[in-house]
Amino acid sequence: MPLNDLLIRKAQPASKPVRLFDGGGLYLEIAPSGGKLWRWKYRFAGKEKRLALGVYPEISLAEARKLHAESRQVLKSGIDPGEQRKVQKLTRLDRADSSFGAIALELLTMRAKKNAKSTAVRNTRIVEKDLNPYIGERPITEISAPELLAVLRKMEKRGAVETAHRARGIASMVFRYSIATGRAKHNPAQDLLGALEPTQTEHFASLTEPAQVAPLLRAIWGYEGSTIVRAALKLASLLFARPGELRTAMWADIDLEAREWRYTATKTGTAHIVPLSKQAIEILEELKPLTKRGEYVFPSLQGKGRPMSENTLNSAMRRMGFVKEEIGKDGKVRTSSTMTAHGFRAMARTVLDEVLGFRPDYIEHQLAHAVRDPNGRAYNRTAHLVERRKMVQAWADYLDKLRAERNVVRMQGAA
């Protein structure tokens, strides 16, 4: 017998689900809790299936019959109504979440489970601070290369060239993910390769002769500015990490007991392990009372939960006389550098190879460069970790000797 509203209202729950049939496979299921759900039982490709049509009384008897009739027409056309419902649901979700900001949040949330915490926080900060205010609510398919470039130019204008490049890389990831999930067909960030001001990736001013390195180390250890900046300069020489990775280092990624710093390398996007020498551990232990309450090992001197700024270390180098500014005859200010924060990497690569005699592949791994095995496959992050522990300790001991002695002593390297 077909259902009516009075019968439905009077129907009471039981210890097990109760089903009231209306005909053609349509029925109202009453759960023991009292909830009432419209369902349709049908067969497709020889298999019995069920499709939920909605909750009563939000979906009335008349509305349930209409949905039932529409679903039966779909079935007659040879389409599984249940599968069609799934596709429609995904389509609605896609339309609702088609903005750049929504897709970026979806991607960052997914990648946060795999990335180091510092990487996840940095990428989220760039999206929220530098990208979303301008394109966050824009449909992903409507963002053009010129529009994205205008956003990146804002970062360049404030001197954050490195951040602009990172933001382009993050935007590119968002567009690639959008293409993979069917929400976009083009990646405008890819079109901007070469459009931004170049970052200093080659020929950074550096000191590579041991006799030149000694005065630099003595200047760093005697630096009279901020204690936190002095510690950052010390660790820059000991760890020779990329300046951007060092200044955004987070306490959550540092394991003092294991003597390791784990993070995601910015250039390669791979997990990286930095063994810590005893000298590096001592510096970090000294920093704990000063910065451990926050997320960053080197917080911004301005506070507000941000990491140290991009130019802080180079500004300190300038104060120590390793970066000089001169006024030319044309009245323009020119900068001449004997050393930059990034120069510690070139210094370490040269001295570890030519003076201490360590294998180049150990050095490249420590620099977080992409190194491949004889078969062309990328080494994993633990490659040569034991040897690299010995290398960073030998490096730290060597720097101690340089700093303490006027005459440079050549140490015996490792095979």
XYZ file of C-alpha atoms in Angstrom:
415
model
C 0.000 0.000 0.000
C 1.381 3.456 -0.916
C 2.477 5.672 1.958
C 0.747 8.838 3.162
C 1.845 11.660 5.472
C -0.314 10.503 8.396
C 1.148 7.000 8.293
C 4.669 8.375 8.163
C 4.121 10.761 11.100
C 2.650 7.984 13.282
C 5.379 5.472 12.460
C 7.475 4.672 15.543
C 11.067 3.376 15.765
C 11.842 -0.148 16.945
C 14.905 -1.985 18.204
C 15.841 -2.642 14.567
C 15.448 -0.448 11.450
C 11.855 -0.334 10.160
C 11.149 -0.002 6.429
C 7.891 1.463 5.067
C 7.592 0.801 1.314
C 5.855 3.182 -1.086
C 6.252 1.169 -4.295
C 8.807 0.780 -7.059
C 11.585 0.184 -4.551
C 11.070 3.524 -2.742
C 10.889 3.201 1.037
C 11.288 5.168 4.262
C 13.770 3.669 6.707
C 13.227 4.482 10.397
C 16.339 4.024 12.522
C 16.154 2.877 16.179
C 17.179 6.432 17.102
C 14.059 7.807 15.381
C 15.719 9.263 12.290
C 13.839 8.775 9.005
C 15.655 8.430 5.673
C 14.260 7.996 2.168
C 15.956 5.221 0.191
C 15.492 3.558 -3.161
C 16.317 -0.095 -3.776
C 17.194 -0.877 -7.380
C 19.307 -3.211 -9.511
C 22.078 -2.231 -11.914
C 24.252 -4.623 -13.924
C 22.702 -7.529 -12.041
C 23.574 -6.145 -8.600
C 21.195 -4.852 -5.933
C 21.974 -1.285 -4.871
C 20.507 1.404 -2.629
C 20.408 5.150 -3.098
C 19.738 7.655 -0.301
C 17.255 10.327 -1.422
C 17.148 12.522 1.684
C 16.005 12.862 5.283
C 12.346 13.146 6.295
C 10.745 15.648 6.957
C 13.273 17.879 5.097
C 12.388 15.801 2.041
C 8.599 15.335 2.001
C 6.773 12.320 0.589
C 5.973 14.251 -2.607
C 9.593 15.344 -3.028
C 10.847 11.811 -2.383
C 8.522 10.460 -5.091
C 9.784 13.113 -7.522
C 13.435 12.226 -6.814
C 12.535 8.555 -7.140
C 10.938 9.141 -10.556
C 13.948 11.134 -11.785
C 16.340 8.424 -10.613
C 14.299 5.736 -12.381
C 14.583 7.695 -15.629
C 18.366 7.794 -15.190
C 18.379 4.043 -14.634
C 16.286 3.471 -17.792
C 18.915 5.366 -19.820
C 21.527 2.819 -18.756
C 23.271 4.954 -16.124
C 23.785 3.934 -12.509
C 21.969 6.638 -10.452
C 24.320 6.057 -7.508
C 27.431 6.697 -9.587
C 25.800 9.722 -11.182
C 25.115 11.117 -7.698
C 28.808 10.776 -6.812
C 29.855 12.650 -9.949
C 27.338 15.420 -9.260
C 28.590 15.751 -5.698
C 32.194 16.051 -6.862
C 31.141 18.633 -9.441
C 29.399 20.723 -6.771
C 32.466 20.508 -4.549
C 34.692 21.531 -7.432
C 32.562 24.577 -8.137
C 32.473 25.583 -4.481
C 36.208 25.092 -4.035
C 37.452 26.519 -7.322
C 39.103 29.624 -5.874
C 42.884 29.856 -5.633
C 42.729 30.220 -1.849
C 40.506 27.171 -1.325
C 42.630 24.958 -3.564
C 45.849 26.227 -1.979
C 44.489 25.391 1.488
C 43.470 21.928 0.285
C 46.947 21.273 -1.149
C 48.885 22.677 1.816
C 46.782 20.649 4.258
C 47.531 17.493 2.302
C 51.267 18.228 1.989
C 51.611 19.252 5.643
C 51.538 15.564 6.586
C 54.673 14.931 4.519
C 56.601 18.210 4.768
C 58.705 19.352 7.693
C 56.764 21.660 10.003
C 58.955 24.643 9.106
C 58.231 24.136 5.401
C 54.484 23.844 6.010
C 54.409 26.991 8.159
C 56.535 28.970 5.688
C 54.425 27.974 2.676
C 51.168 28.707 4.521
C 52.489 32.105 5.612
C 53.409 33.038 2.026
C 49.983 31.987 0.737
C 48.085 33.836 3.474
C 50.237 36.975 3.527
C 51.439 37.417 -0.050
C 49.050 35.571 -2.384
C 45.555 35.264 -0.917
C 44.983 39.005 -0.293
C 45.195 39.524 -4.067
C 44.105 36.276 -5.774
C 42.741 34.129 -2.938
C 39.089 34.605 -3.927
C 39.720 34.527 -7.664
C 38.509 31.453 -9.618
C 41.589 29.374 -10.393
C 40.721 29.272 -14.108
C 40.586 33.070 -14.430
C 44.028 33.912 -13.034
C 46.396 34.949 -15.817
C 50.178 35.147 -15.919
C 50.179 38.994 -15.942
C 47.852 39.062 -12.915
C 50.071 36.670 -10.965
C 53.195 38.581 -12.004
C 51.696 41.811 -10.652
C 51.246 40.103 -7.278
C 54.839 38.834 -7.267
C 56.130 42.288 -8.208
C 54.725 43.606 -4.924
C 57.135 41.288 -3.077
C 60.046 42.373 -5.245
C 59.296 46.039 -4.538
C 59.684 45.497 -0.803
C 63.015 43.738 -1.388
C 61.735 40.199 -0.791
C 63.042 38.741 -4.053
C 63.637 35.317 -2.520
C 60.054 35.279 -1.203
C 58.736 36.239 -4.646
C 60.464 33.225 -6.171
C 59.104 30.961 -3.439
C 55.610 32.374 -3.927
C 55.819 31.656 -7.666
C 56.887 28.090 -6.860
C 54.016 27.612 -4.404
C 51.525 29.091 -6.883
C 52.860 26.711 -9.516
C 52.224 23.771 -7.167
C 48.645 24.980 -6.628
C 48.010 25.266 -10.369
C 49.569 21.852 -11.063
C 47.342 20.334 -8.377
C 44.320 22.098 -9.881
C 45.119 20.632 -13.290
C 45.574 17.157 -11.807
C 42.183 17.364 -10.058
C 40.368 18.660 -13.133
C 39.800 22.211 -11.908
C 42.193 24.017 -14.252
C 43.816 23.471 -17.635
C 46.757 25.869 -17.518
C 49.559 26.845 -15.131
C 50.283 30.597 -15.493
C 53.028 30.388 -12.851
C 55.011 28.215 -15.254
C 54.872 31.035 -17.805
C 56.656 33.328 -15.341
C 59.928 31.392 -15.293
C 62.623 34.006 -15.880
C 60.224 36.927 -15.375
C 61.309 37.747 -11.811
C 64.427 39.491 -10.604
C 67.158 36.842 -10.281
C 68.071 35.604 -6.840
C 71.723 35.337 -5.967
C 72.298 31.707 -6.794
C 75.779 31.944 -8.257
C 78.989 33.810 -7.485
C 78.083 34.904 -3.975
C 80.872 36.875 -2.382
C 82.816 34.445 -0.241
C 86.155 33.833 1.413
C 87.740 30.523 0.503
C 91.358 30.942 1.559
C 91.860 29.704 5.157
C 93.962 32.764 5.968
C 91.017 34.974 4.963
C 88.447 32.920 6.833
C 90.123 33.328 10.240
C 89.446 37.107 10.584
C 85.834 36.555 9.542
C 85.318 33.934 12.247
C 86.895 36.145 14.890
C 84.603 38.997 13.799
C 81.521 36.765 14.050
C 82.365 35.418 17.500
C 83.063 38.983 18.637
C 79.959 40.487 17.039
C 78.464 43.039 19.446
C 74.983 43.233 17.963
C 72.009 41.031 18.809
C 72.792 37.767 20.610
C 70.356 35.956 18.321
C 71.962 37.387 15.176
C 75.412 36.434 16.474
C 74.191 32.876 17.047
C 72.732 32.788 13.518
C 76.060 33.909 12.047
C 77.905 31.243 14.014
C 75.552 28.519 12.836
C 75.726 29.835 9.271
C 79.447 29.126 9.288
C 79.079 25.756 11.035
C 76.086 24.382 9.106
C 76.500 26.215 5.759
C 72.763 25.875 5.085
C 70.991 28.183 2.674
C 70.333 31.502 4.481
C 66.587 31.247 3.882
C 66.497 27.763 5.391
C 68.594 28.783 8.377
C 66.640 31.899 9.285
C 63.307 30.006 9.082
C 64.560 27.003 11.088
C 62.013 25.830 13.655
C 62.605 24.236 17.027
C 60.154 21.468 16.112
C 62.559 20.298 13.386
C 65.626 20.184 15.642
C 66.428 17.118 17.745
C 69.210 18.042 20.151
C 69.461 14.521 21.545
C 69.825 12.951 18.102
C 72.050 15.887 17.057
C 70.009 16.466 13.894
C 68.119 19.200 12.110
C 65.510 17.844 9.665
C 63.707 20.023 7.136
C 62.691 20.183 3.469
C 65.344 21.711 1.201
C 63.921 24.682 -0.717
C 65.704 24.069 -4.011
C 65.080 20.339 -4.353
C 61.872 19.955 -2.323
C 63.314 16.853 -0.653
C 63.674 15.957 3.015
C 67.131 16.834 4.296
C 69.040 15.864 7.430
C 71.751 18.127 8.826
C 73.996 16.428 11.406
C 74.911 18.849 14.196
C 78.426 19.190 15.577
C 78.985 19.588 19.301
C 79.733 23.285 18.697
C 76.368 23.717 16.933
C 74.595 21.952 19.802
C 76.222 24.324 22.308
C 74.982 27.354 20.366
C 71.453 25.956 20.149
C 71.456 25.182 23.872
C 72.401 28.814 24.532
C 69.529 29.960 22.318
C 66.874 27.830 24.020
C 66.202 30.247 26.918
C 65.944 33.125 24.439
C 63.749 31.750 21.644
C 62.451 28.259 22.542
C 59.107 29.698 23.677
C 58.334 30.526 20.053
C 58.342 28.455 16.881
C 61.431 29.895 15.233
C 65.017 29.363 16.319
C 65.765 32.839 14.928
C 62.621 34.962 15.356
C 62.257 38.386 13.800
C 63.782 41.173 15.844
C 60.436 42.924 15.339
C 58.514 40.067 16.973
C 55.009 39.188 15.718
C 55.760 35.476 15.344
C 57.819 35.858 12.185
C 61.265 34.493 11.334
C 64.357 36.643 10.992
C 64.219 38.851 7.886
C 66.080 38.051 4.671
C 68.612 40.866 5.025
C 69.460 40.541 8.728
C 72.584 38.403 8.301
C 73.952 40.432 5.394
C 73.318 43.614 7.385
C 75.393 42.131 10.198
C 78.151 41.307 7.686
C 78.030 44.942 6.597
C 78.424 46.143 10.186
C 81.493 43.950 10.551
C 83.044 45.442 7.417
C 82.637 42.508 5.040
C 80.094 44.407 2.919
C 80.988 47.975 1.996
C 79.068 50.759 0.297
C 80.880 53.387 -1.764
C 79.611 56.445 -3.616
C 80.836 56.564 -7.212
C 81.655 59.620 -9.274
C 78.153 59.498 -10.700
C 76.734 59.804 -7.182
C 75.312 56.279 -7.123
C 75.871 53.990 -4.155
C 77.672 50.757 -5.028
C 78.050 47.739 -2.786
C 81.209 45.665 -2.698
C 81.252 42.427 -0.735
C 84.026 40.171 0.410
C 81.495 37.844 2.066
C 77.727 37.330 2.195
C 75.598 35.006 4.312
C 75.259 32.669 1.319
C 79.027 32.778 0.875
C 79.487 30.376 3.794
C 78.304 27.616 1.465
C 80.957 28.352 -1.146
C 83.554 28.672 1.601
C 82.639 25.284 3.075
C 82.553 23.540 -0.303
C 86.034 24.778 -1.214
C 87.737 24.241 2.143
C 86.171 20.823 2.814
C 87.363 19.654 -0.589
C 90.727 21.368 -1.033
C 91.904 21.672 2.569
C 90.205 18.926 4.550
C 90.031 16.452 1.676
C 86.462 15.187 2.058
C 84.708 13.451 -0.816
C 82.736 15.826 -3.080
C 79.555 13.720 -2.854
C 79.593 14.006 0.960
C 79.873 17.771 0.582
C 77.087 17.981 -2.009
C 74.768 15.971 0.241
C 75.532 18.289 3.135
C 74.781 21.300 0.928
C 71.339 19.759 0.177
C 72.088 19.578 -3.524
C 70.414 16.968 -5.708
C 72.906 14.088 -5.856
C 72.248 10.920 -7.854
C 73.685 7.449 -7.636
C 75.437 5.708 -10.582
C 72.032 4.560 -11.864
C 70.696 8.109 -11.983
C 68.421 7.714 -8.970
C 68.284 10.330 -6.235
C 69.979 9.288 -2.998
C 67.735 9.206 0.051
C 68.159 11.723 2.842
C 70.174 9.348 5.046
C 72.847 8.765 2.398
C 76.384 8.949 3.843
C 74.929 10.206 7.129
C 77.640 8.562 9.261
C 80.391 10.058 7.106
C 78.681 13.442 7.088
C 78.538 13.445 10.887
C 82.302 13.021 10.943
C 82.687 15.716 8.291
C 80.647 18.389 10.098
C 82.533 17.735 13.322
C 85.886 17.954 11.526
C 84.686 21.192 9.905
C 83.629 22.704 13.234
C 86.935 21.728 14.855
C 88.835 23.227 11.924
C 86.954 26.527 12.246
C 87.797 26.592 15.958
C 91.486 26.254 15.090
C 91.274 28.980 12.460
C 89.578 31.327 14.883
C 92.084 30.679 17.663
C 95.331 30.650 15.687
C 97.001 33.240 13.496
C 98.784 30.548 11.485
C 96.450 28.328 9.517
C 96.933 24.636 10.215
C 96.046 22.096 7.533
C 94.088 19.211 8.980
C 94.202 15.684 7.598
C 90.980 15.003 5.706
C 88.791 11.993 5.356
C 88.848 9.559 2.472
